[in-house]
mmCIF file of C-alpha atoms in Angstrom:
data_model
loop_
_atom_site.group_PDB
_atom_site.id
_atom_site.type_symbol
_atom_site.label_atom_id
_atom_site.label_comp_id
_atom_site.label_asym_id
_atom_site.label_seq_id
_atom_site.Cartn_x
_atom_site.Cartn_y
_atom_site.Cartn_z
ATOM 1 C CA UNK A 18 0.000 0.000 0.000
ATOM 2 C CA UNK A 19 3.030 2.376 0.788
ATOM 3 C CA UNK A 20 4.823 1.470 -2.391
ATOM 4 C CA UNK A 21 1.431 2.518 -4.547
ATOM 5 C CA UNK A 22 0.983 5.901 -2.707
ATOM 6 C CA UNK A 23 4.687 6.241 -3.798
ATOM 7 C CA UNK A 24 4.528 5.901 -7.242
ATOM 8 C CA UNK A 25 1.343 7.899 -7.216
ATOM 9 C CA UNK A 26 3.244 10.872 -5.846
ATOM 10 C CA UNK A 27 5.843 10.256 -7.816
ATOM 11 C CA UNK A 28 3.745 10.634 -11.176
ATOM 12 C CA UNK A 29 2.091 13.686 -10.147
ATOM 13 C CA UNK A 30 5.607 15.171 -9.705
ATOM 14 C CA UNK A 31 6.368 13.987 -13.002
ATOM 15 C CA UNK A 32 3.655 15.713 -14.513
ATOM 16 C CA UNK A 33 4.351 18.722 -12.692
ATOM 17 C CA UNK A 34 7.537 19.457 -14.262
ATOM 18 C CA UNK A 35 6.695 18.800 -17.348
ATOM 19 C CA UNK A 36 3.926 21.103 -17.633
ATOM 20 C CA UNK A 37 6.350 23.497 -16.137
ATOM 21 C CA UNK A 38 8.901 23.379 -18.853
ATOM 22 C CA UNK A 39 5.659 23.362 -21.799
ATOM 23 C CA UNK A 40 5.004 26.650 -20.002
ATOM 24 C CA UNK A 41 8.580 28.411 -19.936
ATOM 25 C CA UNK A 42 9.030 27.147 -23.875
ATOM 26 C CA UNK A 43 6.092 29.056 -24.432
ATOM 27 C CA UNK A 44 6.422 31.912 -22.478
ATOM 28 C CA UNK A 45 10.459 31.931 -24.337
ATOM 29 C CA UNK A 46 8.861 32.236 -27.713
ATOM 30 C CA UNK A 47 6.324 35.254 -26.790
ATOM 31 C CA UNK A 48 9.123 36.788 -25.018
ATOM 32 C CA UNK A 49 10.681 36.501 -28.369
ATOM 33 C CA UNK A 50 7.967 37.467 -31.452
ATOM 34 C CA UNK A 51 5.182 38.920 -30.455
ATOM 35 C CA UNK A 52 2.207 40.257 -32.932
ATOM 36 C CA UNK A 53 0.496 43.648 -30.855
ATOM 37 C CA UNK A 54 -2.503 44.546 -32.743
ATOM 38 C CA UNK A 55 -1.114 45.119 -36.401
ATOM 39 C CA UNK A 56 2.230 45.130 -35.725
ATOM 40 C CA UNK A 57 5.102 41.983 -35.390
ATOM 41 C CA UNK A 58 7.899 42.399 -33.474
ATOM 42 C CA UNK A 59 10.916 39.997 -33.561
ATOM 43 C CA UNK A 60 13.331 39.870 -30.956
ATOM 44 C CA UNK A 61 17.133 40.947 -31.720
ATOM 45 C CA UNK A 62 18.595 37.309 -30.649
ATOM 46 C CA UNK A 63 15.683 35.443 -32.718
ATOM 47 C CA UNK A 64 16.865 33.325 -35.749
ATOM 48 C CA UNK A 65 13.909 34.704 -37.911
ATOM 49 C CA UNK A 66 15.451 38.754 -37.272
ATOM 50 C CA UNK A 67 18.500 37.229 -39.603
ATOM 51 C CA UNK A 68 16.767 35.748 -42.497
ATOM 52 C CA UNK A 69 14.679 38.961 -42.755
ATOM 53 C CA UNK A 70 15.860 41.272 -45.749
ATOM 54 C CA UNK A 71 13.903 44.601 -46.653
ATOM 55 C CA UNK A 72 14.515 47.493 -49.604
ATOM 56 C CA UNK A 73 12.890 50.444 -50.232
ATOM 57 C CA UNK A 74 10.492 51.145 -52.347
ATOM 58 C CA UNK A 75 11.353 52.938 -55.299
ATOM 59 C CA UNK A 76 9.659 54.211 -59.161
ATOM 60 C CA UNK A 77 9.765 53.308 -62.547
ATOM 61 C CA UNK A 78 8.371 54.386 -66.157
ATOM 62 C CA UNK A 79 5.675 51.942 -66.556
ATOM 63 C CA UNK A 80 3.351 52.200 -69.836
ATOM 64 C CA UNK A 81 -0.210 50.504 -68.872
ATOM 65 C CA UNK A 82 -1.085 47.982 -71.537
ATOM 66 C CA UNK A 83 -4.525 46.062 -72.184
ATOM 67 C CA UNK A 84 -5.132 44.114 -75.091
ATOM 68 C CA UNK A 85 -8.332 43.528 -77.446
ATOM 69 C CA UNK A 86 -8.834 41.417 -80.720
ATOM 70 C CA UNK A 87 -9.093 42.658 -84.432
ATOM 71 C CA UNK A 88 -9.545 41.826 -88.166
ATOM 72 C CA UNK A 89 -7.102 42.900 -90.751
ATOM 73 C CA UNK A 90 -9.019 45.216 -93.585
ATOM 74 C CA UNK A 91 -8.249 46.384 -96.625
ATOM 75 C CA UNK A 92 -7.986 50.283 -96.650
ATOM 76 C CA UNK A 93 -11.138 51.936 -98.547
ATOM 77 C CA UNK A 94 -9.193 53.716 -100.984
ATOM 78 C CA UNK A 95 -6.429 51.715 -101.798
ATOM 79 C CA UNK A 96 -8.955 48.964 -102.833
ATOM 80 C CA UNK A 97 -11.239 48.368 -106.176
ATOM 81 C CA UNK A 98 -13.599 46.096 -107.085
ATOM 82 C CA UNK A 99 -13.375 46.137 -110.975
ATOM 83 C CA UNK A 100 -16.808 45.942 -113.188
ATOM 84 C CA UNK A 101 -17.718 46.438 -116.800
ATOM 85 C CA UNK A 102 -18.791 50.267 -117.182
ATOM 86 C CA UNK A 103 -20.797 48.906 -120.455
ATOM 87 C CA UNK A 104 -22.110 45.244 -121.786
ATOM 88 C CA UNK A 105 -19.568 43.829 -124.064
ATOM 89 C CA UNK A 106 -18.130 40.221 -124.776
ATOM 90 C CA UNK A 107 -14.843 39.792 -123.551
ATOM 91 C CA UNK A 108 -12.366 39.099 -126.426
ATOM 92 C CA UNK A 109 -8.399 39.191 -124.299
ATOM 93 C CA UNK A 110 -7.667 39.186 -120.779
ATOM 94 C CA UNK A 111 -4.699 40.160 -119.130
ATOM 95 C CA UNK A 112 -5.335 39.560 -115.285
ATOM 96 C CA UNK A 113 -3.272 37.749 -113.675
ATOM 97 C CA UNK A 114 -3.320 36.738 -109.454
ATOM 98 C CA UNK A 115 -1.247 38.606 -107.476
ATOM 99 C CA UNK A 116 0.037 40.757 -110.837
ATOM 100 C CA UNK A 117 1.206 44.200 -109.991
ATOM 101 C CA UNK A 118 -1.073 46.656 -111.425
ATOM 102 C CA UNK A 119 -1.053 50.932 -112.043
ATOM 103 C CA UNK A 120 -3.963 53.312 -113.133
ATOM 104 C CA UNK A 121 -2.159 52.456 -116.834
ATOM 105 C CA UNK A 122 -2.232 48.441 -116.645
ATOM 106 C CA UNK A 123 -4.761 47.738 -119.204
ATOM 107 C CA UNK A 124 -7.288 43.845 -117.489
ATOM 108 C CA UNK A 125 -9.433 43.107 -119.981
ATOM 109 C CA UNK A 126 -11.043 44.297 -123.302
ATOM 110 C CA UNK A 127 -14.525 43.901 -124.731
ATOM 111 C CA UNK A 128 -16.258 44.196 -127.901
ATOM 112 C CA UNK A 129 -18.863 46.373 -127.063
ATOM 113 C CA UNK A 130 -21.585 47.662 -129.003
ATOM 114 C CA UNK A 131 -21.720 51.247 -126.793
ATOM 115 C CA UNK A 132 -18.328 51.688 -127.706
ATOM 116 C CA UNK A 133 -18.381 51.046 -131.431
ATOM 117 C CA UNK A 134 -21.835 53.060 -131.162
ATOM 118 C CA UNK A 135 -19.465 56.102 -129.804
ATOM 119 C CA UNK A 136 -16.648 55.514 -132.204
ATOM 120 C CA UNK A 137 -18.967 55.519 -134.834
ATOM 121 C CA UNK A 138 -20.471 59.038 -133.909
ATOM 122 C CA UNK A 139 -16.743 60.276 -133.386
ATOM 123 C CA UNK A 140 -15.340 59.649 -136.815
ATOM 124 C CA UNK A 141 -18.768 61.072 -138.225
ATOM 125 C CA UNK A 142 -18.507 64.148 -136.260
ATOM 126 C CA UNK A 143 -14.727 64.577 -136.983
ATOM 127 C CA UNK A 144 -15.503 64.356 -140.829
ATOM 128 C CA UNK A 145 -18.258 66.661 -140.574
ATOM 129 C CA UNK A 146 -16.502 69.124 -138.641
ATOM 130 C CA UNK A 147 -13.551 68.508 -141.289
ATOM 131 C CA UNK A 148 -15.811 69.501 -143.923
ATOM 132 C CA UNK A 149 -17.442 72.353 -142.049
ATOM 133 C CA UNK A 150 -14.036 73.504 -141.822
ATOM 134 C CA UNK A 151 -12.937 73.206 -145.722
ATOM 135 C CA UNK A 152 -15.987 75.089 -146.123
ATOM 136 C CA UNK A 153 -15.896 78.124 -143.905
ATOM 137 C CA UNK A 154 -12.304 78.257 -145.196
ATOM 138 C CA UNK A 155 -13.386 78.890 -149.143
ATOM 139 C CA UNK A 156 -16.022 81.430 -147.974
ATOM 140 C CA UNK A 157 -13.110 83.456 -146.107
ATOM 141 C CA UNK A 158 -10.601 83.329 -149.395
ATOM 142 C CA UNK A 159 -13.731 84.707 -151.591
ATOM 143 C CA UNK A 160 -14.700 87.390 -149.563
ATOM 144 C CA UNK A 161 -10.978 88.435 -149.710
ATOM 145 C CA UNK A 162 -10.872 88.372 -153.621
ATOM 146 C CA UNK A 163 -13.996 90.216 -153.265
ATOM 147 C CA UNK A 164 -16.721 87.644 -155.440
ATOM 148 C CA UNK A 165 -18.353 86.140 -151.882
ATOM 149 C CA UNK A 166 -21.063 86.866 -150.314
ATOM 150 C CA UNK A 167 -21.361 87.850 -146.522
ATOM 151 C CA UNK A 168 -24.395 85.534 -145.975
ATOM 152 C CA UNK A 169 -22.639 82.420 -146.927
ATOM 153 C CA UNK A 170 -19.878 83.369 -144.835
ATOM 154 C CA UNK A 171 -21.673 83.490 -141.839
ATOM 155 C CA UNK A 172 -23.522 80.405 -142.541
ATOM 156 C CA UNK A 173 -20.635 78.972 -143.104
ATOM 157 C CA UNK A 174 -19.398 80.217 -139.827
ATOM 158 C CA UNK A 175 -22.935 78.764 -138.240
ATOM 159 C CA UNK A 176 -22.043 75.662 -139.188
ATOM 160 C CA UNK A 177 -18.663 75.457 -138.689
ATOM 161 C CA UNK A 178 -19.574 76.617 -134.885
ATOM 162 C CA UNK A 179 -22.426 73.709 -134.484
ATOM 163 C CA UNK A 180 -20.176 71.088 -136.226
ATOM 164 C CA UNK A 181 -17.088 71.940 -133.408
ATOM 165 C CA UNK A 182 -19.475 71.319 -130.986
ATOM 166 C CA UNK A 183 -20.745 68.061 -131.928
ATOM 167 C CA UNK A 184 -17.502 66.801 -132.312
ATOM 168 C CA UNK A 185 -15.777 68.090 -128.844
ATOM 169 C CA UNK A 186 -19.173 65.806 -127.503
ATOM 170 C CA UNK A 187 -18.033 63.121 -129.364
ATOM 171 C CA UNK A 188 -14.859 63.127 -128.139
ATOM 172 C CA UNK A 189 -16.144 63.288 -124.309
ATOM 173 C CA UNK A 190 -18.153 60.488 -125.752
ATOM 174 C CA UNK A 191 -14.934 58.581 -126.398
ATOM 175 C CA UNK A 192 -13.143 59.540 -123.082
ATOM 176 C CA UNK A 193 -16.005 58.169 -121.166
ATOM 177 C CA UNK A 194 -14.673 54.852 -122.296
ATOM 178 C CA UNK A 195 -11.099 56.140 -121.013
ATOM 179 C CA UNK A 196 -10.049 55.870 -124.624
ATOM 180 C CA UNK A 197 -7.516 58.325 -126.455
ATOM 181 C CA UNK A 198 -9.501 60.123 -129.528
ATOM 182 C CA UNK A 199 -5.747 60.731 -131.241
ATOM 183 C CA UNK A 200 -5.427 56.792 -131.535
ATOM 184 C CA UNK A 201 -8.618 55.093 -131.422
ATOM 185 C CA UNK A 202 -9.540 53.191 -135.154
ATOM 186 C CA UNK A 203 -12.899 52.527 -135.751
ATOM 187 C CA UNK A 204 -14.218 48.452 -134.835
ATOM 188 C CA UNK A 205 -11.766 49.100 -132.019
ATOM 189 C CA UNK A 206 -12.116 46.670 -128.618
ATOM 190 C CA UNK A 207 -12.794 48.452 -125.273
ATOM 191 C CA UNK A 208 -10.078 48.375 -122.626
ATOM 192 C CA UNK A 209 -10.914 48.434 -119.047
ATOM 193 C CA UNK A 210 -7.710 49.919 -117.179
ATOM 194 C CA UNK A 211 -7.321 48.957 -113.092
ATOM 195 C CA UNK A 212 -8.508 52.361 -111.314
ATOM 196 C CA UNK A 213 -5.596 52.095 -108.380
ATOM 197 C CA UNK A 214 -2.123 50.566 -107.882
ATOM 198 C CA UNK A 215 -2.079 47.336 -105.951
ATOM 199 C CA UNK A 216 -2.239 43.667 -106.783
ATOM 200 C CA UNK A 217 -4.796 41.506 -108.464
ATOM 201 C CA UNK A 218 -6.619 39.709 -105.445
ATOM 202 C CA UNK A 219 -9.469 37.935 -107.339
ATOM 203 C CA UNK A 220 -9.973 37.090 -110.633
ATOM 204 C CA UNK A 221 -13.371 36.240 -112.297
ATOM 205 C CA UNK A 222 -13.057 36.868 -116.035
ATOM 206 C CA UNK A 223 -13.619 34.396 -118.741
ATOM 207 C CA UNK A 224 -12.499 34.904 -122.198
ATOM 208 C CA UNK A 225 -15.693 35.196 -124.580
ATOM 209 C CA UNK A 226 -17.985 35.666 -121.692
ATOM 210 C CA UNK A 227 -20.802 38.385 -122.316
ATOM 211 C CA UNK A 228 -20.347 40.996 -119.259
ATOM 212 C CA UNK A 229 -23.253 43.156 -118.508
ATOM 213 C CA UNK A 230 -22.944 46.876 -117.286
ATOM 214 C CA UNK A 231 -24.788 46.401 -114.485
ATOM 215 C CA UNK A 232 -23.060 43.179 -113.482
ATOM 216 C CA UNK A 233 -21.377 41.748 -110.626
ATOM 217 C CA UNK A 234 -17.235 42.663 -109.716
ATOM 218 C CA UNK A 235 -15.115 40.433 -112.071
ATOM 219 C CA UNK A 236 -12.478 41.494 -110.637
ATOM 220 C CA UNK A 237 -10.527 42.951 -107.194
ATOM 221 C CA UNK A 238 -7.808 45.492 -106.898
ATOM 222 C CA UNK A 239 -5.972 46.498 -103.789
ATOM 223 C CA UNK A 240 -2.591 47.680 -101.992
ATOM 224 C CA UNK A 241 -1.453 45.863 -98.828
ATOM 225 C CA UNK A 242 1.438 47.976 -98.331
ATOM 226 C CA UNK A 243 -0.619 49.667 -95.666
ATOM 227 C CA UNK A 244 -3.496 47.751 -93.911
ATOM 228 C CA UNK A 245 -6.752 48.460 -91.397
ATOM 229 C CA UNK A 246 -6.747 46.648 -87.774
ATOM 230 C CA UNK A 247 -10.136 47.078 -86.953
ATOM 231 C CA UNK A 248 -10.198 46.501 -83.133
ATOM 232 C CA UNK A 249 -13.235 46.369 -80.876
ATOM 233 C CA UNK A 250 -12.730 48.394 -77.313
ATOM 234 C CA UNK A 251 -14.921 48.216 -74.564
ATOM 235 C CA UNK A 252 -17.118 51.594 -72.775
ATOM 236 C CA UNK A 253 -14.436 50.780 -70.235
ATOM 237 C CA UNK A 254 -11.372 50.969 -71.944
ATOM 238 C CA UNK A 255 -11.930 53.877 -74.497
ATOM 239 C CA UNK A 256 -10.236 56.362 -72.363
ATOM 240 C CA UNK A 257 -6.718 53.792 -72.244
ATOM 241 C CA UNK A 258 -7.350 53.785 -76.083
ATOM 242 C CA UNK A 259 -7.050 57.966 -76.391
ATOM 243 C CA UNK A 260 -3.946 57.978 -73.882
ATOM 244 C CA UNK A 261 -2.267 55.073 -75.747
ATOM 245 C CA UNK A 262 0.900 56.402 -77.346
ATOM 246 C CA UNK A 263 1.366 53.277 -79.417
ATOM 247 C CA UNK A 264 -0.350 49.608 -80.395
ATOM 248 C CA UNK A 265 0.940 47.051 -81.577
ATOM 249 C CA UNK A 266 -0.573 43.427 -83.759
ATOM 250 C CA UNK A 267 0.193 39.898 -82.411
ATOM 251 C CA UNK A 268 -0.373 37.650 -85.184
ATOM 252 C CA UNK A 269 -1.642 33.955 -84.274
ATOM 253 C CA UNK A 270 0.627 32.257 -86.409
ATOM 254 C CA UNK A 271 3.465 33.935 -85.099
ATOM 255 C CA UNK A 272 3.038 35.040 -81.558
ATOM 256 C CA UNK A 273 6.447 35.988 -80.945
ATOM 257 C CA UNK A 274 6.180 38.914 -84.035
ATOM 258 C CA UNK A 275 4.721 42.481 -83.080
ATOM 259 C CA UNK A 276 3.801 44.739 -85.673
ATOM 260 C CA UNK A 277 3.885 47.984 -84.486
ATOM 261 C CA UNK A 278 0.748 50.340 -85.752
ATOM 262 C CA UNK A 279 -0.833 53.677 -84.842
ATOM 263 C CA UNK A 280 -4.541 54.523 -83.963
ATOM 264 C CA UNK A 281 -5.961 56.083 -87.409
ATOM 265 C CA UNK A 282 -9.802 56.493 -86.199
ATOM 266 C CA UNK A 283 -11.874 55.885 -82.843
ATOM 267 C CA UNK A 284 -15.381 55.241 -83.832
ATOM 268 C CA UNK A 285 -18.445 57.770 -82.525
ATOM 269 C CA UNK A 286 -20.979 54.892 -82.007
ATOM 270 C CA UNK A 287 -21.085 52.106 -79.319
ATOM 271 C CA UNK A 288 -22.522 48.985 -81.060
ATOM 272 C CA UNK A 289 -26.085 48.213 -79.031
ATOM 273 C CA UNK A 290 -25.430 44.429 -78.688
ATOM 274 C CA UNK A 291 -21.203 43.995 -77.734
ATOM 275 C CA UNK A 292 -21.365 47.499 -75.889
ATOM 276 C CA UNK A 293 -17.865 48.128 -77.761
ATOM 277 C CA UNK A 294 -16.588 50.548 -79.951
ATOM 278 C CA UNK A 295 -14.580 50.334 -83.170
ATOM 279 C CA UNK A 296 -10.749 51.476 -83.465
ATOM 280 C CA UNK A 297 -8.950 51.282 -86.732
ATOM 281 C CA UNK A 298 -5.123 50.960 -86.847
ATOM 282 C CA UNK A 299 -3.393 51.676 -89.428
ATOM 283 C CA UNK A 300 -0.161 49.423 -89.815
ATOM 284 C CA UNK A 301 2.993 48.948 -92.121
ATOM 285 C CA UNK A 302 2.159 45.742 -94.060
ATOM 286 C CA UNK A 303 5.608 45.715 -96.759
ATOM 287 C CA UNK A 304 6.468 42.197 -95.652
ATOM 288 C CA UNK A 305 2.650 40.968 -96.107
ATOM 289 C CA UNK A 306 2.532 39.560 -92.715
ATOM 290 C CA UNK A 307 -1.146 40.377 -92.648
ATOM 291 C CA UNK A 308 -4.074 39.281 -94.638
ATOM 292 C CA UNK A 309 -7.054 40.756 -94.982
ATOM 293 C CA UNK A 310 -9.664 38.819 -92.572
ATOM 294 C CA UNK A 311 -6.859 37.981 -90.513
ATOM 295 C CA UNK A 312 -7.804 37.635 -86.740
ATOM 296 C CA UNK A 313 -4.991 39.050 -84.483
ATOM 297 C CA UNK A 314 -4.571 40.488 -81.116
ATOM 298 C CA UNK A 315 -3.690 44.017 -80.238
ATOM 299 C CA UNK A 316 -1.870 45.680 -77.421
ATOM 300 C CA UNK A 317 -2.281 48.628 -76.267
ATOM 301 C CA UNK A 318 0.453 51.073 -74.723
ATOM 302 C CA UNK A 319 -0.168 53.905 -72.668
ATOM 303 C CA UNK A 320 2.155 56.551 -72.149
ATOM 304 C CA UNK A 321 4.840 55.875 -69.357
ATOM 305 C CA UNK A 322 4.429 57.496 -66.195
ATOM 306 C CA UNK A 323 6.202 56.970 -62.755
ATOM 307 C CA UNK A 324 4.927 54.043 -61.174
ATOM 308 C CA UNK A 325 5.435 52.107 -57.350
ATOM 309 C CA UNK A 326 7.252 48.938 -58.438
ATOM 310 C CA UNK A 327 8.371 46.150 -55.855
ATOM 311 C CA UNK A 328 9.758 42.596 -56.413
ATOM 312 C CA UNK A 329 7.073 40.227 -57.045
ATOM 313 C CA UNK A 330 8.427 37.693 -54.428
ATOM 314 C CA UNK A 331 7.792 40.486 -51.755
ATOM 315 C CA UNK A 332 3.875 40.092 -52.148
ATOM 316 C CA UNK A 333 1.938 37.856 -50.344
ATOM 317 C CA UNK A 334 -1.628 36.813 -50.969
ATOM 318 C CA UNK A 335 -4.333 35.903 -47.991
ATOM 319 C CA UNK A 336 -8.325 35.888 -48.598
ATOM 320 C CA UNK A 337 -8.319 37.132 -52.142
ATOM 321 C CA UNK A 338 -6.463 40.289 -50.621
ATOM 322 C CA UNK A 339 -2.698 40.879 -51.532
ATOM 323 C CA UNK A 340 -0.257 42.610 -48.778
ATOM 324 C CA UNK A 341 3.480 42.961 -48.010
ATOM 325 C CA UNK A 342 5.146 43.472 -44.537
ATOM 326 C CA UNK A 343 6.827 47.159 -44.222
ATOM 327 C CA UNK A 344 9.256 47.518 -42.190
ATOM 328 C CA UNK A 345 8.322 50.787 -39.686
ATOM 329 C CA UNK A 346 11.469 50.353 -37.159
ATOM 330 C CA UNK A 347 14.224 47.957 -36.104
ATOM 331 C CA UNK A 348 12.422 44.572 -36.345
ATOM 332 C CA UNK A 349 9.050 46.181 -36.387
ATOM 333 C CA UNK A 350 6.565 45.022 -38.885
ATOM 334 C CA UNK A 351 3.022 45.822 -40.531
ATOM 335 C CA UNK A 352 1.088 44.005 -42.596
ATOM 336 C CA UNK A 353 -0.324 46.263 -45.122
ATOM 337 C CA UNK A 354 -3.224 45.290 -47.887
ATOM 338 C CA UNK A 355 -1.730 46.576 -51.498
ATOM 339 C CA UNK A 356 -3.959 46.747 -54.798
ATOM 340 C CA UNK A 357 -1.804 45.675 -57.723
ATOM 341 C CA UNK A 358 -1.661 47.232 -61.139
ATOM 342 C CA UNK A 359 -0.040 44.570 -63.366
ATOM 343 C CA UNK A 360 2.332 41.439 -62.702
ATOM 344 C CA UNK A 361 5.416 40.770 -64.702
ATOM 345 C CA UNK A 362 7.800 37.579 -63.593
ATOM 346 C CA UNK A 363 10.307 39.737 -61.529
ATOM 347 C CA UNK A 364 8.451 42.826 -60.970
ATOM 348 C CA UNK A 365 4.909 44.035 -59.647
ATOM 349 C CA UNK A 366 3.487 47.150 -60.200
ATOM 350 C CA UNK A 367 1.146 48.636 -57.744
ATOM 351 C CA UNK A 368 -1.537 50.565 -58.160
ATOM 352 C CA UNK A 369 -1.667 51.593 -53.901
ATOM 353 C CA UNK A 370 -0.905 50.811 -50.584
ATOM 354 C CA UNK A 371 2.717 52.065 -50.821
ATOM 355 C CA UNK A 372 4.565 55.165 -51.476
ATOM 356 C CA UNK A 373 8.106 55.489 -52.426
ATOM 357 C CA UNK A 374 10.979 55.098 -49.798
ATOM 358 C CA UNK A 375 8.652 52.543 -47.597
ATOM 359 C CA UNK A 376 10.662 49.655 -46.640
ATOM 360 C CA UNK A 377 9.328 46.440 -47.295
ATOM 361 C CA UNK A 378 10.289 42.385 -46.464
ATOM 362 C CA UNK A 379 11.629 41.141 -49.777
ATOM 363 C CA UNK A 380 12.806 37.696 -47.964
ATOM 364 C CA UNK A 381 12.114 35.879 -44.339
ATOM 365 C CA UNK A 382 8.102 37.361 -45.060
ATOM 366 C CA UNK A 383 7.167 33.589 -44.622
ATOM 367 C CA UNK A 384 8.533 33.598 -40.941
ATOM 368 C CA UNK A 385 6.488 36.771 -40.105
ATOM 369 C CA UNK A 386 3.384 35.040 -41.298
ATOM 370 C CA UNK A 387 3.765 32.274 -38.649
ATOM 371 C CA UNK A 388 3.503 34.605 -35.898
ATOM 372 C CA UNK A 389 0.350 34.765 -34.179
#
């Protein structure tokens, strides 16, 4: 009975001093980091006060950037959609895909019965007015040897002075047809000349096919030196679109080439359904990179401005809510919610919740978050 009561009392003292030394191991550590309200303290001899590194805070250019997606277009006036001015059957064809054409490249030609109609009424009118001429002429040289009479002079004259006129029409007549009156025979074919410079994109002539003047495009004409980006920008956005200082065109296919381009118009209308608004972009095209109904994606750049940027590693992120730990004294530390601009893979940019000069924890920020 003696020997239980004495390992009874012998286990309670047991216990005793081991609850003893639980307590003084956790009365070391508070003694050591302590959190007080929303500041963390770390004691001088603690491990965790020499694994802590700050920096300061300090500013950059940054450029804002936000992206949207866009179609390649063909600029309005350096594109043509080529169709017979008059009904005609077409008798030679020189188009060609992808053939370099000027306002002087001559595409097809057609026998057309306006034309001859014209060319007909031409060479009448300039043998008529020849005539009218011959005759106006003889009345002048006998009224100078004194055996004309003024009254056939004048009619002459008359004539002569309705015949010029009929034939300057006729000649419009011709140059309707964009046809030189110097050179034109009679029975001659009508050639249809490309309007623009560019490159043939689209071909639909067929030798001896009849081509009416109020037909469908046979043909399209255009320059992709220079091309449209027609981007669609958000209600949002539209004011990051009229700061931008530059764009630039991702392409798909090739996602590590940027094109650079520049803003050309910003639409006045928001489209009803997509709440957006259109941009076109005008950019350099000389290596034909882009296509016309090409999909690509487009970056916007605003223009740099000074900007709070920390080391990404610094930032720390807790219920949806990113913060860092600034240092405000010799191992004092706060942790402060941040709102972040944009994230690169070094380098955060932060929109607020610092200044510059603020020290922050750029390593040992892990430690600080285990103290409670």
């Amino acid at each position: 009975m003696k020997t239980t009561k004495f390992l009874h009392a012998g286990s309670a003292l047991g216990l005793a001093l081991l609850c003893s030394c639980h307590n003084n191991q956790e009365t070391q550590q508070t003694a050591s980091n302590t959190l007080r309200m929303d500041t963390i303290l770390v004691a001088d001899s603690d491990v965790v006060a020499g694994s802590i590194k700050t920096t300061a805070v300090g500013m950059q250019d940054y450029s804002n950037t936000f992206t949207t997606a866009g179609m390649v277009k063909t600029i309005p006036t350096a594109y043509a959609e080529i169709a017979s001015p008059f009904s005609g059957r077409v008798v030679k064809s020189y188009l060609s895909l992808g053939k370099q054409c000027t306002p002087q490249t001559p595409l097809f030609e057609l026998s057309s019965p306006d034309f001859f109609a014209a060319q007909k009424t031409y060479f009448q009118e300039k043998s008529q007015l020849e005539q009218a001429k011959r005759t106006l002429q003889r009345q002048k040289d006998l009224m100078e040897h004194g055996v004309g009479a003024a009254k056939d002079l004048e009619e002459a004259q008359t004539a002569y002075d309705v015949e010029k006129r009929e034939y300057e029409n006729a000649v419009m007549g011709i140059r309707v047809f964009k046809a030189n009156p110097e050179t034109i025979t009679l029975g001659q074919p009508l050639t249809v000349y490309a309007p623009i410079n560019g490159e043939i994109l689209e071909n639909k002539v067929v030798l001896g096919q009849f081509i009416k003047d109020d037909g469908a495009a046979v043909a399209k004409i255009a320059a992709l030196g220079k091309v449209w980006i027609a981007g669609q920008v958000k209600e949002k956005d539209l004011q990051k679109v009229r700061n931008a200082a530059e764009c630039s065109v991702t392409i798909p296919s090739l996602p590590d080439t940027k094109l650079t381009c520049k803003i050309f118009h910003i639409g006045p209308v928001v489209d009803d359904e997509t709440r957006s608004i259109e941009v076109l972009m005008e950019a350099d095209n000389s290596k034909r990179l882009l296509s016309p109904g090409m999909y690509v994606t487009v970056e916007f750049f605003e223009k740099p401005a000074p900007a709070v940027v920390i080391p990404s590693k610094a930032v720390f992120l807790t219920n949806e809510s990113n913060y860092v730990f600034v240092a405000t004294g010799k191992n004092r530390f706060v942790k402060r919610k941040i709102k972040i601009m944009s994230v690169n893979a070094d380098t955060t940019v932060i929109q607020s919740g610092l200044t510059k000069d603020e020290s922050i924890v750029t390593d040992g920020g892990l430690y600080l978050q285990d103290i409670r």
